Amino acid sequence: MAENVNAGASGELTLPLLLQSDNKDNNEVQRMDELYEILARHAHLYYDLDSPEISDFEYDALVRELLELELKHPELIHANSPTKRVGGAASSKFKKITHKMPMLSLDNVFSLSELENFYARLNLNINKDIFTCEMKIDGAAVSLIYQDGKFIRGATRGDGKIGEDITENLKAVKSLPKVIKAQGLVEVRGEVLMKWPSFNNLNKAREAKGESLFANPRNAASGTLRQLDANIVAERGLDIFLYYLVDAEAHGVKSQSDALSWLAENNLPVQPVWQKCIGLEQVNNFILNWQDKRAELDYVTDGAVVKLDDLTLWPAIGATSHAPRWAVAYKYPPEAARSKILSIDISVGRTGVLTPVANLEPVRLSGTQVSRAGLHNFEEIKRKDIRVGDVVKVRKAAEIIPEIIEVEKNLRTGSEEVFKEPETCPACGERVVKIKGEAALRCVNRAACPAQLKESIVYFASHLNIMGLGDKLAEQLAASGKIKFLSDLYNLNLSDWSSFDKMGVKSANKILAELEKSKTQPAANLIAALGIRYVGKAAAEILCSNFNDLNELKNAGLEKLSSLDGIGDVTAEAIRAFFNDKLNLELLNRLKALNFNFNFKLNNNLKDNKLANKIFVFTGELANFKRDEAAQLVKNLGGRVTNSISSKTDYLVAGDKGGSKLSKAEKLSVKIIDEQEFLRLINA
Ligand code: IVH
């Protein structure tokens, strides 16, 4: 995990240092290596965890930087380079589906002159230069299959060739028709999205429950689609827009504009903003016209897609390994607005890095009200000469925290105040230092700074899936003086927990149960929870599958670590540094004494256990199974079955004539599912 990144619910979020590509001393080859490592991490955060730490715009900029270096050093191109790949791999939670025809991505252009190159490459005759322009929807790509008018299957894009079977979840998307007019086999593709109202409601509810927030509607949509429980999908209110009719000619459709009409005639929802444009000028006008107007839509679009209308020409024009040549995405620059800096706060992150954050006069941007902007570090304040009282241009790339692009210096009145770099930590009053080679200021009080402790608790809890231990509780814990090591969380008793604000006995019991459960999390989660720099879940998985246990990992040298596929030199050094630190070793000893799972082999076996650590109770009669058959199924998938309901129970499966367990489950807010849902859960 990069040093000054924190994707916690509090929204303190800045760019990892390595993202700043002005590292001129690095030679190009080293930079390529770095970019592969950085991009792999961010692709994993985006595609697998639905929890990005950087905006698409920043990700695209890094991909472009890599692409330029790859052109100069083609011999160093990685086989699975992100410049060649479509999306992420299919996850193991769902059945895999091979797409009949690959689901491709789109090439991006960022200016009208780049669009002109796309146009010129098509080399069209005058009367053939007709395009369908549509908005680019920022959601999760899906493929739907209808057989004789009935929706029979739906899948995610996955890596473009193999996706995940998410049929049941798609059935829970209200606007997706389960029946259409068209007969025979029909495959349509489009985007599942979450509109702003559903997104805002979802995050509000999550905040109230102390759960981490979704960074943007796209992550919320794709995270929701991968839920194992279709009821959650239904609750969250997803939408769908279709834009692609596979094998259109077989349905008598010869153009993209007719394909959109065909979809609409079959009640398949089509995104309302599209236009048939004749010639490049009309295309340009469509793009420019919607650049600002898109902010009025109730869903996120990050660009416009320009498609050659005559689809009978598509096969001859062809595609690259990841995108068709007959279409292109025009990516809009992140939306910008003017505001004023009212004050500058300093937050202290998990590793002690001090991050300045500007409080702004509230302004509307990308569909949300913005009142704070990240300032990255103090160097940046100096470089941009940002002063309190300045009028500034702010931008937000449809996600994460907005940033200040520039100061409108011509609007200065003379009353603006130069910001003074702090000499002490605002959270604990200890000294701050600037570390050589880093732009950041850091609080030296690693052992006792309450801000660092609070962030470490939140980070630890979120990686070990400890529900209910969010920002607010972590802040109180850090201030209480009861936690010195993270392992101390496990030494608090019921009265300790219930002494915190808004914590009744019931919530305290729940936390105790959650903590107990967290000890059986796969070892990769535990390794990720430790907060080793650059070691998120993906790197932790790699470490756990290459070493047998913690001791082996602890003793591994730099050379061994950096020889592992997916672990670069930078990460290897960070791992060594972590294990060379006495406080970290003490923490590991304490966690071991608490019976945490540091056996990595066990972790590897658990990987495909989709019900790992889930506790089931059965009541009533099941139609499809005898009780012990159902119990065996749960066990085979890594779950446990107990006889009585407690706050630790994850699911009560209620068959016919369920008894008193039902009311007990209701009282303890245990999830109650029927046999059909149980079947879906085990078959997902
Ligand atoms: S057409 C064969 N049209 O953006 C290419 N894609 O960044 C089919 N997307 O993979 C894609 N809105 O998931 C198309 N109006 C639109 C779109 C759209 C969003 C997605 C799609 C694509 C991705 C590329």
XYZ file of C-alpha atoms and ligand atoms in Angstrom:
708
model
C 0.000 0.000 0.000
C 1.433 3.344 -0.936
C 2.443 5.534 1.918
C 0.072 8.422 1.776
C -2.955 6.687 0.424
C -5.944 6.169 2.580
C -9.194 5.109 1.056
C -11.023 5.061 4.371
C -14.533 6.293 4.870
C -13.241 9.635 6.068
C -12.252 10.455 2.536
C -8.673 11.404 3.363
C -7.160 10.478 0.056
C -4.130 11.581 -1.824
C -1.993 10.188 -4.590
C 0.720 7.651 -3.911
C 4.144 9.186 -4.364
C 5.036 6.851 -7.164
C 2.230 8.218 -9.236
C 4.011 11.466 -9.569
C 5.774 10.830 -12.809
C 8.202 13.699 -12.493
C 10.748 11.273 -11.129
C 13.220 12.333 -13.807
C 16.186 10.464 -12.320
C 14.612 7.109 -12.890
C 15.690 5.696 -16.160
C 13.002 4.592 -18.562
C 13.448 0.898 -18.026
C 13.073 1.241 -14.288
C 10.056 3.464 -14.780
C 8.460 0.785 -16.991
C 8.920 -1.767 -14.234
C 7.471 0.632 -11.737
C 4.492 1.348 -13.971
C 3.736 -2.357 -14.418
C 3.749 -2.750 -10.672
C 1.685 0.348 -9.960
C -0.842 -0.379 -12.686
C -1.241 -4.011 -11.616
C -2.077 -2.842 -8.118
C -4.562 -0.242 -9.288
C -6.170 -2.655 -11.766
C -6.694 -5.088 -8.903
C -8.166 -2.387 -6.677
C -10.471 -1.328 -9.498
C -11.550 -4.603 -11.075
C -11.433 -7.082 -8.218
C -12.061 -4.992 -5.140
C -14.195 -2.203 -6.626
C -12.225 0.150 -4.489
C -9.959 2.376 -6.582
C -7.501 4.758 -5.015
C -6.931 6.875 -8.104
C -9.280 8.317 -10.681
C -9.739 6.836 -14.158
C -8.118 9.931 -15.535
C -4.984 9.323 -13.519
C -5.014 5.619 -14.391
C -5.332 6.445 -18.098
C -2.447 8.913 -17.837
C -0.239 6.175 -16.372
C -1.277 3.726 -19.104
C -0.355 6.344 -21.704
C 3.005 6.934 -20.095
C 3.615 3.183 -20.185
C 2.463 2.963 -23.786
C 5.010 5.580 -24.814
C 7.796 3.714 -23.041
C 6.649 0.439 -24.597
C 6.936 1.983 -28.039
C 10.548 2.879 -27.259
C 11.383 -0.484 -25.644
C 9.196 -3.106 -27.331
C 11.530 -5.876 -26.151
C 10.516 -5.154 -22.541
C 6.750 -5.333 -23.015
C 5.075 -7.685 -20.535
C 2.825 -10.322 -22.043
C -0.102 -9.194 -19.901
C 0.589 -5.485 -20.162
C -2.386 -3.278 -19.215
C -1.967 -1.588 -22.608
C -3.034 -4.849 -24.250
C -5.567 -6.142 -21.800
C -9.306 -5.770 -21.444
C -10.488 -5.408 -17.867
C -9.779 -7.781 -14.987
C -9.868 -11.535 -14.668
C -13.075 -13.367 -13.850
C -13.268 -13.877 -10.096
C -13.665 -17.267 -8.488
C -16.947 -16.452 -6.759
C -19.107 -17.166 -9.796
C -19.297 -19.813 -12.468
C -17.166 -18.876 -15.477
C -18.682 -18.236 -18.873
C -16.789 -18.105 -22.151
C -18.109 -15.302 -24.341
C -19.163 -16.473 -27.779
C -17.502 -13.372 -29.178
C -14.907 -11.475 -27.115
C -16.181 -8.475 -25.168
C -13.811 -5.751 -26.226
C -12.943 -2.416 -24.727
C -12.583 0.901 -26.580
C -9.575 2.967 -27.542
C -9.597 6.423 -26.008
C -8.945 9.824 -27.531
C -8.607 12.965 -25.455
C -8.895 15.771 -28.016
C -10.632 16.639 -31.240
C -7.342 16.357 -33.124
C -6.868 12.804 -31.889
C -10.419 12.128 -32.995
C -9.486 13.394 -36.435
C -6.773 10.709 -36.647
C -9.361 8.036 -35.891
C -11.563 9.485 -38.606
C -8.704 9.674 -41.124
C -7.657 6.072 -40.440
C -11.137 4.864 -41.380
C -10.548 6.370 -44.816
C -14.244 6.517 -45.640
C -16.004 7.501 -48.818
C -17.977 10.736 -48.467
C -21.411 9.142 -48.208
C -20.177 6.531 -45.726
C -19.037 8.942 -43.015
C -22.085 8.542 -40.824
C -21.523 7.917 -37.124
C -23.690 7.119 -34.147
C -22.582 9.140 -31.152
C -23.624 7.966 -27.701
C -22.696 8.849 -24.179
C -20.131 6.575 -22.585
C -21.740 5.113 -19.502
C -19.528 4.621 -16.499
C -20.718 1.283 -15.168
C -19.942 -2.419 -15.451
C -20.104 -4.103 -18.868
C -22.419 -7.100 -19.140
C -23.662 -9.510 -21.771
C -27.274 -10.752 -21.727
C -28.610 -13.790 -23.521
C -32.275 -14.240 -24.406
C -33.649 -17.465 -25.826
C -37.046 -17.239 -27.534
C -37.818 -14.050 -25.715
C -36.717 -15.236 -22.248
C -33.729 -13.896 -20.356
C -31.663 -16.986 -19.681
C -28.167 -15.859 -18.838
C -26.040 -12.839 -18.055
C -22.322 -12.419 -17.546
C -19.712 -9.842 -16.659
C -16.993 -8.980 -19.126
C -14.171 -10.512 -17.032
C -10.993 -10.501 -19.094
C -12.992 -10.099 -22.312
C -12.933 -13.807 -23.138
C -14.174 -15.346 -19.901
C -16.659 -13.615 -17.633
C -18.664 -14.516 -14.547
C -22.183 -15.901 -14.579
C -24.225 -13.285 -12.733
C -27.648 -14.276 -14.076
C -29.407 -14.221 -10.696
C -28.042 -10.812 -9.824
C -29.054 -9.409 -13.190
C -32.591 -10.698 -12.638
C -32.653 -8.383 -9.631
C -32.050 -5.331 -11.856
C -35.539 -3.875 -12.195
C -35.115 -2.173 -15.557
C -33.786 -5.340 -17.194
C -36.696 -6.999 -19.041
C -37.021 -10.679 -18.261
C -39.020 -11.161 -21.473
C -38.550 -9.532 -24.875
C -40.402 -9.711 -28.189
C -37.553 -11.029 -30.316
C -37.444 -14.792 -30.809
C -34.481 -17.120 -31.318
C -31.116 -16.533 -29.701
C -30.385 -12.885 -28.924
C -27.258 -11.555 -27.275
C -27.121 -7.913 -26.250
C -24.418 -6.043 -24.402
C -24.445 -2.943 -22.307
C -23.617 -1.423 -19.001
C -25.072 -1.923 -15.547
C -24.953 1.356 -13.665
C -26.073 3.002 -10.487
C -27.833 6.315 -10.909
C -26.986 9.176 -8.550
C -30.090 8.890 -6.292
C -29.482 5.181 -5.571
C -25.781 5.824 -5.089
C -26.340 8.639 -2.621
C -28.864 6.567 -0.653
C -26.522 3.592 -0.556
C -23.561 5.571 0.739
C -25.734 7.358 3.288
C -26.898 4.004 4.643
C -23.342 2.644 4.677
C -22.061 5.673 6.506
C -24.739 5.250 9.159
C -23.645 1.626 9.638
C -19.960 2.562 9.864
C -19.219 0.725 6.614
C -16.719 1.963 4.043
C -18.154 4.155 1.300
C -18.118 3.443 -2.427
C -15.830 5.895 -4.201
C -18.191 6.386 -7.149
C -21.323 4.933 -8.791
C -19.332 2.687 -11.098
C -17.606 0.911 -8.217
C -20.898 0.646 -6.415
C -22.477 -0.919 -9.530
C -19.774 -3.462 -10.134
C -19.397 -4.263 -6.434
C -23.135 -4.818 -6.181
C -23.201 -7.064 -9.243
C -20.711 -9.376 -7.569
C -22.714 -9.837 -4.393
C -23.476 -13.448 -3.616
C -26.909 -12.470 -2.413
C -29.321 -11.289 -5.115
C -31.523 -9.601 -2.485
C -28.784 -7.074 -1.848
C -28.680 -6.348 -5.569
C -32.417 -5.753 -5.610
C -32.232 -3.449 -2.583
C -29.525 -1.237 -4.027
C -31.431 -0.283 -7.172
C -29.179 -0.847 -10.171
C -30.075 0.166 -13.720
C -29.007 -1.045 -17.127
C -28.473 0.522 -20.565
C -27.860 -1.631 -23.625
C -25.827 -0.392 -26.597
C -24.733 -3.379 -28.604
C -26.685 -6.009 -30.504
C -24.453 -9.004 -31.196
C -24.792 -10.442 -34.695
C -27.056 -7.548 -35.631
C -27.259 -8.520 -39.297
C -28.884 -11.819 -38.339
C -31.716 -9.692 -36.927
C -31.963 -7.674 -40.124
C -30.212 -4.668 -38.556
C -27.576 -2.911 -40.646
C -26.585 0.156 -38.660
C -25.783 1.079 -35.068
C -28.583 3.665 -35.026
C -31.050 0.976 -36.128
C -29.579 -1.377 -33.534
C -30.392 1.162 -30.798
C -33.948 1.456 -32.125
C -34.217 -2.354 -32.301
C -33.126 -2.595 -28.664
C -35.670 0.030 -27.616
C -38.470 -1.723 -29.541
C -37.701 -4.823 -27.532
C -38.035 -2.837 -24.297
C -34.317 -3.122 -23.653
C -33.364 0.191 -22.002
C -31.230 2.421 -24.218
C -29.346 5.404 -22.891
C -31.406 8.402 -24.098
C -28.543 10.641 -25.252
C -27.481 9.519 -28.723
C -27.510 10.937 -32.207
C -26.869 9.878 -35.781
C -24.232 12.323 -37.080
C -23.266 12.935 -40.688
C -19.632 13.932 -41.112
C -16.997 14.804 -38.549
C -18.355 18.279 -37.867
C -21.646 16.945 -36.519
C -19.707 14.449 -34.428
C -17.577 17.249 -32.958
C -20.702 19.261 -32.209
C -22.320 16.350 -30.381
C -19.199 15.861 -28.280
C -18.816 19.527 -27.367
C -22.510 20.008 -26.794
C -22.617 17.230 -24.177
C -19.337 18.074 -22.485
C -21.060 20.355 -19.960
C -24.650 19.222 -20.370
C -23.780 15.700 -19.168
C -23.621 17.069 -15.620
C -27.438 17.359 -15.753
C -27.904 13.624 -16.350
C -28.681 11.472 -13.327
C -25.969 8.949 -14.224
C -22.224 9.252 -14.699
C -20.762 9.502 -18.185
C -17.066 10.002 -18.656
C -17.064 10.493 -22.403
C -18.820 10.055 -25.709
C -18.524 6.980 -27.918
C -18.284 7.496 -31.665
C -19.217 4.434 -33.718
C -19.241 4.023 -37.459
C -22.966 3.723 -38.128
C -22.829 1.194 -40.970
C -22.187 -2.001 -39.087
C -21.893 -4.101 -42.240
C -18.452 -2.460 -42.625
C -17.282 -3.435 -39.113
C -15.897 -6.927 -39.851
C -13.629 -5.640 -42.633
C -12.353 -2.772 -40.488
C -11.640 -5.224 -37.671
C -10.223 -4.819 -34.187
C -6.971 -4.898 -32.222
C -6.567 -7.415 -29.403
C -8.535 -5.184 -27.104
C -10.642 -2.690 -29.078
C -12.546 -2.348 -32.330
C -11.156 0.027 -34.968
C -14.639 1.206 -35.983
C -15.359 2.935 -32.680
C -13.557 5.201 -30.294
C -14.236 6.770 -26.900
C -13.743 10.505 -26.562
C -12.865 10.951 -22.895
C -13.988 14.244 -21.399
C -11.517 16.014 -19.160
C -12.606 15.905 -15.532
C -15.207 18.542 -14.804
C -13.814 21.745 -13.333
C -15.346 24.618 -11.336
C -14.267 27.717 -9.472
C -14.298 27.985 -5.707
C -12.533 29.720 -2.846
C -10.176 28.290 -0.218
C -11.655 29.016 3.205
C -9.018 27.246 5.287
C -6.504 24.423 5.188
C -6.740 21.420 7.529
C -4.030 18.858 8.077
C -4.895 15.214 8.447
C -2.493 12.565 9.667
C -2.552 9.219 7.877
C -1.863 5.684 8.977
C 1.870 5.970 8.446
C 2.179 9.424 9.946
C 2.161 11.347 6.678
C 0.652 14.809 7.109
C -1.719 15.691 4.309
C -3.084 19.175 3.813
C -6.736 19.385 2.773
C -8.417 22.577 1.587
C -11.856 23.549 2.881
C -13.702 25.175 -0.002
C -16.730 27.308 -0.490
C -19.232 24.570 -1.501
C -19.534 24.129 -5.254
C -21.381 21.596 -7.450
C -19.117 19.295 -9.428
C -19.719 15.978 -11.262
C -23.110 15.604 -9.675
C -22.031 16.138 -6.066
C -21.501 19.012 -3.697
C -17.800 19.572 -3.146
C -16.428 21.345 -0.089
C -12.980 19.808 0.333
C -10.044 19.236 -1.986
C -6.864 17.227 -1.491
C -3.618 19.168 -1.687
C -1.329 16.099 -1.856
C 1.567 17.556 0.149
C 3.175 20.788 1.294
C 5.510 20.965 -1.711
C 2.442 21.177 -3.885
C 1.077 24.131 -1.888
C 4.370 25.926 -2.483
C 4.673 24.916 -6.119
C 1.157 26.097 -6.959
C 1.480 29.007 -4.526
C -1.857 28.172 -2.921
C -2.956 30.633 -0.226
C -5.941 30.722 2.125
C -8.524 33.014 0.522
C -7.448 32.223 -3.046
C -9.970 31.667 -5.813
C -9.057 28.322 -7.376
C -10.070 25.998 -10.182
C -11.101 22.587 -8.800
C -11.684 19.365 -10.702
C -13.191 16.036 -9.941
C -12.856 13.067 -12.239
C -16.285 11.610 -11.412
C -14.753 10.035 -8.379
C -12.710 10.295 -5.273
C -11.625 13.554 -3.768
C -11.411 16.647 -5.965
C -8.144 18.450 -6.535
C -7.040 21.994 -7.139
C -5.786 22.538 -10.674
C -4.637 26.114 -10.393
C -4.931 29.388 -8.532
C -6.628 32.308 -10.276
C -3.825 34.662 -9.342
C -5.338 37.575 -11.249
C -8.251 37.539 -8.782
C -6.067 38.048 -5.701
C -7.007 40.980 -3.478
C -3.904 41.025 -1.289
C -5.691 39.645 1.760
C -4.787 36.007 0.963
C -2.623 34.295 3.571
C 0.469 32.233 2.824
C 0.150 28.823 4.487
C 2.867 27.928 6.969
C 4.179 24.382 6.966
C 3.577 22.756 10.371
C 6.537 21.919 12.617
C 4.572 19.626 14.890
C 1.915 16.979 14.348
C -1.593 18.460 14.725
C -2.822 15.217 16.299
C -0.166 14.561 18.960
C 2.082 17.633 19.030
C 5.224 15.603 18.306
C 7.957 16.648 15.891
C 7.471 16.217 12.146
C 10.288 15.379 9.754
C 10.823 15.432 6.042
C 12.188 12.132 4.819
C 14.906 12.258 2.192
C 13.542 11.629 -1.266
C 9.927 12.098 -0.182
C 7.780 15.160 -0.584
C 5.781 14.355 2.537
C 6.099 15.515 6.115
C 5.769 12.757 8.654
C 4.930 12.595 12.351
C 7.702 10.685 14.165
C 5.480 9.499 16.987
C 4.697 6.150 15.440
C 4.050 4.353 18.688
C 1.565 6.762 20.249
C 0.099 9.252 17.759
C -3.704 8.854 18.063
C -4.275 9.815 14.425
C -1.911 7.115 13.136
C -3.423 4.613 15.502
C -6.959 5.453 14.425
C -6.144 5.028 10.739
C -4.300 1.773 11.399
C -7.338 0.428 13.242
C -9.671 1.338 10.367
C -7.287 -0.184 7.840
C -6.830 -3.355 9.875
C -10.571 -3.743 10.432
C -11.479 -3.247 6.800
C -8.959 -5.843 5.585
C -10.163 -8.360 8.143
C -13.809 -7.619 7.386
C -14.579 -6.562 10.949
C -18.004 -5.026 10.464
C -18.983 -2.087 12.632
C -15.433 -0.947 13.363
C -15.448 2.224 11.302
C -14.002 5.701 11.564
C -15.956 6.937 14.581
C -15.331 3.967 16.814
C -11.664 3.803 15.773
C -11.235 7.436 16.750
C -12.605 6.759 20.217
C -10.467 3.653 20.599
C -7.332 5.564 19.678
C -8.170 8.344 22.120
C -9.048 5.937 24.954
C -5.435 4.924 25.609
C -6.580 1.304 25.694
C -4.903 0.335 22.423
C -1.166 0.349 22.011
C -0.864 -2.512 19.550
C -3.609 -3.496 17.132
C -3.712 -6.826 18.956
C -5.050 -4.967 22.020
C -8.408 -4.757 20.217
C -8.816 -8.405 21.157
C -8.197 -7.798 24.846
C -11.114 -5.425 25.393
C -14.151 -6.864 27.138
C -17.876 -6.234 26.863
C -17.839 -3.342 29.305
C -14.869 -1.718 27.525
C -16.695 -1.859 24.212
C -20.018 -0.692 25.582
C -18.370 2.312 27.232
C -17.872 3.954 23.846
C -20.277 6.511 22.470
C -23.339 5.012 20.679
C -22.285 1.477 21.678
C -24.974 -0.427 23.550
C -24.501 -3.941 24.858
C -25.935 -5.314 21.622
C -23.403 -3.521 19.394
C -20.601 -4.364 21.796
C -21.526 -8.042 21.570
C -21.584 -7.798 17.820
C -18.096 -6.315 17.707
C -16.810 -9.052 19.996
C -18.287 -11.651 17.650
C -16.811 -9.877 14.633
C -13.372 -9.812 16.245
C -13.600 -13.502 17.009
C -14.571 -14.205 13.398
C -11.700 -12.090 12.098
C -9.188 -14.544 13.568
C -10.240 -17.132 11.024
C -9.873 -14.875 7.987
C -7.572 -16.200 5.260
C -3.936 -15.386 5.977
C -3.729 -13.149 2.898
C -6.280 -10.809 4.484
C -4.219 -10.723 7.642
C -0.994 -9.980 5.751
C -2.787 -7.206 3.851
C -4.216 -5.844 7.130
C -0.725 -5.332 8.562
C -0.280 -2.276 6.377
C 3.065 -3.170 4.794
C 3.769 -0.515 2.176
C 2.544 -1.563 -1.301
C 1.196 -4.837 0.060
C -2.547 -4.823 -0.514
C -4.653 -7.930 -1.030
C -3.118 -8.802 -4.426
C 0.495 -8.741 -3.221
C -0.524 -10.520 -0.005
C -2.068 -13.336 -2.054
C 1.186 -13.668 -3.986
C 3.218 -13.837 -0.766
C 0.902 -16.402 0.776
C 1.053 -18.670 -2.229
C 4.869 -18.527 -2.373
C 5.680 -19.114 1.289
C 4.418 -21.754 3.684
C 4.085 -19.594 6.755
C 4.928 -16.297 8.381
C 8.409 -17.425 9.437
C 9.415 -18.181 5.876
C 8.133 -14.810 4.732
C 9.820 -13.025 7.625
C 13.174 -14.575 6.747
C 12.954 -14.127 2.978
C 15.708 -11.937 1.550
C 15.339 -9.114 -0.936
C 16.418 -11.243 -3.846
C 13.921 -13.992 -3.119
C 11.091 -11.484 -2.629
C 11.710 -9.527 -5.811
C 12.054 -12.738 -7.837
C 8.356 -13.449 -7.206
C 6.064 -12.764 -10.109
C 4.091 -9.625 -9.261
C 6.445 -8.364 -6.518
C 8.779 -5.648 -7.752
C 11.927 -4.226 -6.131
C 10.048 -1.395 -4.451
C 7.575 -3.736 -2.772
C 10.314 -6.215 -1.832
C 12.204 -3.466 -0.029
C 9.073 -2.373 1.780
C 8.476 -5.938 2.977
C 12.030 -6.208 4.292
C 11.732 -2.859 6.045
C 8.532 -4.024 7.723
C 10.106 -7.196 9.111
C 13.209 -5.346 10.272
C 11.148 -3.214 12.626
C 10.909 -4.301 16.271
C 7.436 -2.901 16.868
C 6.101 -4.837 13.893
C 7.674 -8.063 15.151
C 6.123 -7.504 18.557
C 2.717 -7.017 16.941
C 3.106 -10.258 14.975
C 4.002 -12.171 18.154
C 0.929 -10.830 19.874
C -1.320 -11.730 16.959
C 0.141 -15.219 16.927
C -0.610 -15.594 20.630
C -4.217 -14.727 19.822
C -4.375 -17.706 17.445
C -4.424 -15.787 14.198
C -4.002 -17.833 11.081
C -0.435 -17.450 9.851
C -0.460 -20.771 8.079
C -0.411 -19.721 4.446
C -1.132 -23.214 3.156
C -4.462 -23.150 4.883
C -5.081 -19.842 3.166
C -4.419 -21.376 -0.230
C -6.872 -24.151 0.432
C -9.485 -21.677 1.505
C -9.243 -19.673 -1.677
C -12.151 -21.258 -3.464
C -14.254 -21.813 -0.393
C -16.968 -19.375 -1.078
C -18.700 -19.915 2.248
C -15.469 -19.711 4.235
C -16.186 -18.763 7.859
C -19.906 -18.376 7.259
C -22.065 -19.840 9.993
C -25.423 -21.383 9.034
C -28.362 -22.532 11.082
C -31.242 -24.512 9.544
C -34.856 -24.541 10.614
C -37.959 -26.240 9.206
C -38.131 -28.758 6.375
C -36.226 -28.326 3.152
C -37.782 -29.554 -0.100
C -34.568 -30.488 -1.893
C -32.312 -31.814 0.838
C -32.264 -33.733 4.041
C -30.914 -31.509 6.804
C -27.582 -33.353 7.036
C -27.095 -33.204 3.249
C -27.480 -29.443 3.317
C -25.092 -29.236 6.264
C -22.518 -31.285 4.388
C -22.794 -28.945 1.393
C -22.093 -25.941 3.581
C -19.085 -27.679 5.107
C -17.744 -28.656 1.698
C -17.739 -24.999 0.769
C -15.851 -23.973 3.902
C -18.800 -22.895 6.058
C -20.024 -24.153 9.451
C -23.397 -25.313 10.675
C -24.558 -24.848 14.239
C -27.805 -25.757 15.981
C -28.752 -22.552 17.640
C -28.921 -18.947 16.604
C -26.472 -16.495 18.086
C -25.130 -13.148 17.050
C -22.352 -15.051 15.281
C -24.786 -16.729 12.890
C -24.539 -15.439 9.329
C -27.618 -17.114 7.803
C -30.724 -18.814 9.060
C -32.006 -21.042 6.270
C -35.738 -21.297 6.821
C -37.581 -24.244 5.272
C -41.256 -25.016 5.694
C -42.725 -24.764 9.195
C -39.763 -22.988 10.734
C -40.165 -22.473 14.476
C -38.820 -20.301 17.257
C -35.475 -19.857 15.555
C -37.118 -17.441 13.166
C -38.076 -14.957 15.837
C -34.699 -15.285 17.545
C -32.952 -14.605 14.237
C -35.126 -11.549 13.728
C -34.293 -10.286 17.186
C -30.559 -10.650 16.588
C -30.798 -9.257 13.028
C -29.486 -12.493 11.561
C -30.131 -12.765 7.844
C -32.988 -15.175 7.083
C -32.989 -16.853 3.686
C -35.337 -19.368 2.112
C -34.348 -22.570 0.337
C -34.225 -20.911 -3.088
C -31.817 -18.276 -1.864
C -29.748 -20.924 -0.151
C -29.523 -22.788 -3.459
C -28.447 -19.621 -5.226
C -25.806 -18.982 -2.616
C -24.237 -22.405 -2.934
C -24.495 -22.470 -6.704
C -23.244 -18.962 -7.327
S -19.405 0.062 -27.328
C -16.972 -3.578 -29.070
N -20.799 1.992 -26.230
O -16.837 1.445 -22.098
C -17.019 -2.382 -28.187
N -19.212 0.866 -24.899
O -13.971 1.847 -21.954
C -18.287 -2.262 -27.498
N -19.137 1.630 -22.573
O -15.950 -1.824 -22.931
C -18.334 -1.113 -26.635
N -20.692 3.157 -22.747
O -17.995 -1.424 -21.353
C -19.839 1.070 -26.051
N -22.138 3.678 -25.381
C -21.187 2.769 -25.202
C -20.551 2.575 -23.966
C -19.566 1.614 -23.849
C -19.841 2.559 -21.928
C -18.078 0.834 -21.930
C -17.938 -0.574 -22.463
C -16.551 -0.587 -23.028
C -15.878 0.448 -22.189
C -14.600 0.943 -22.790
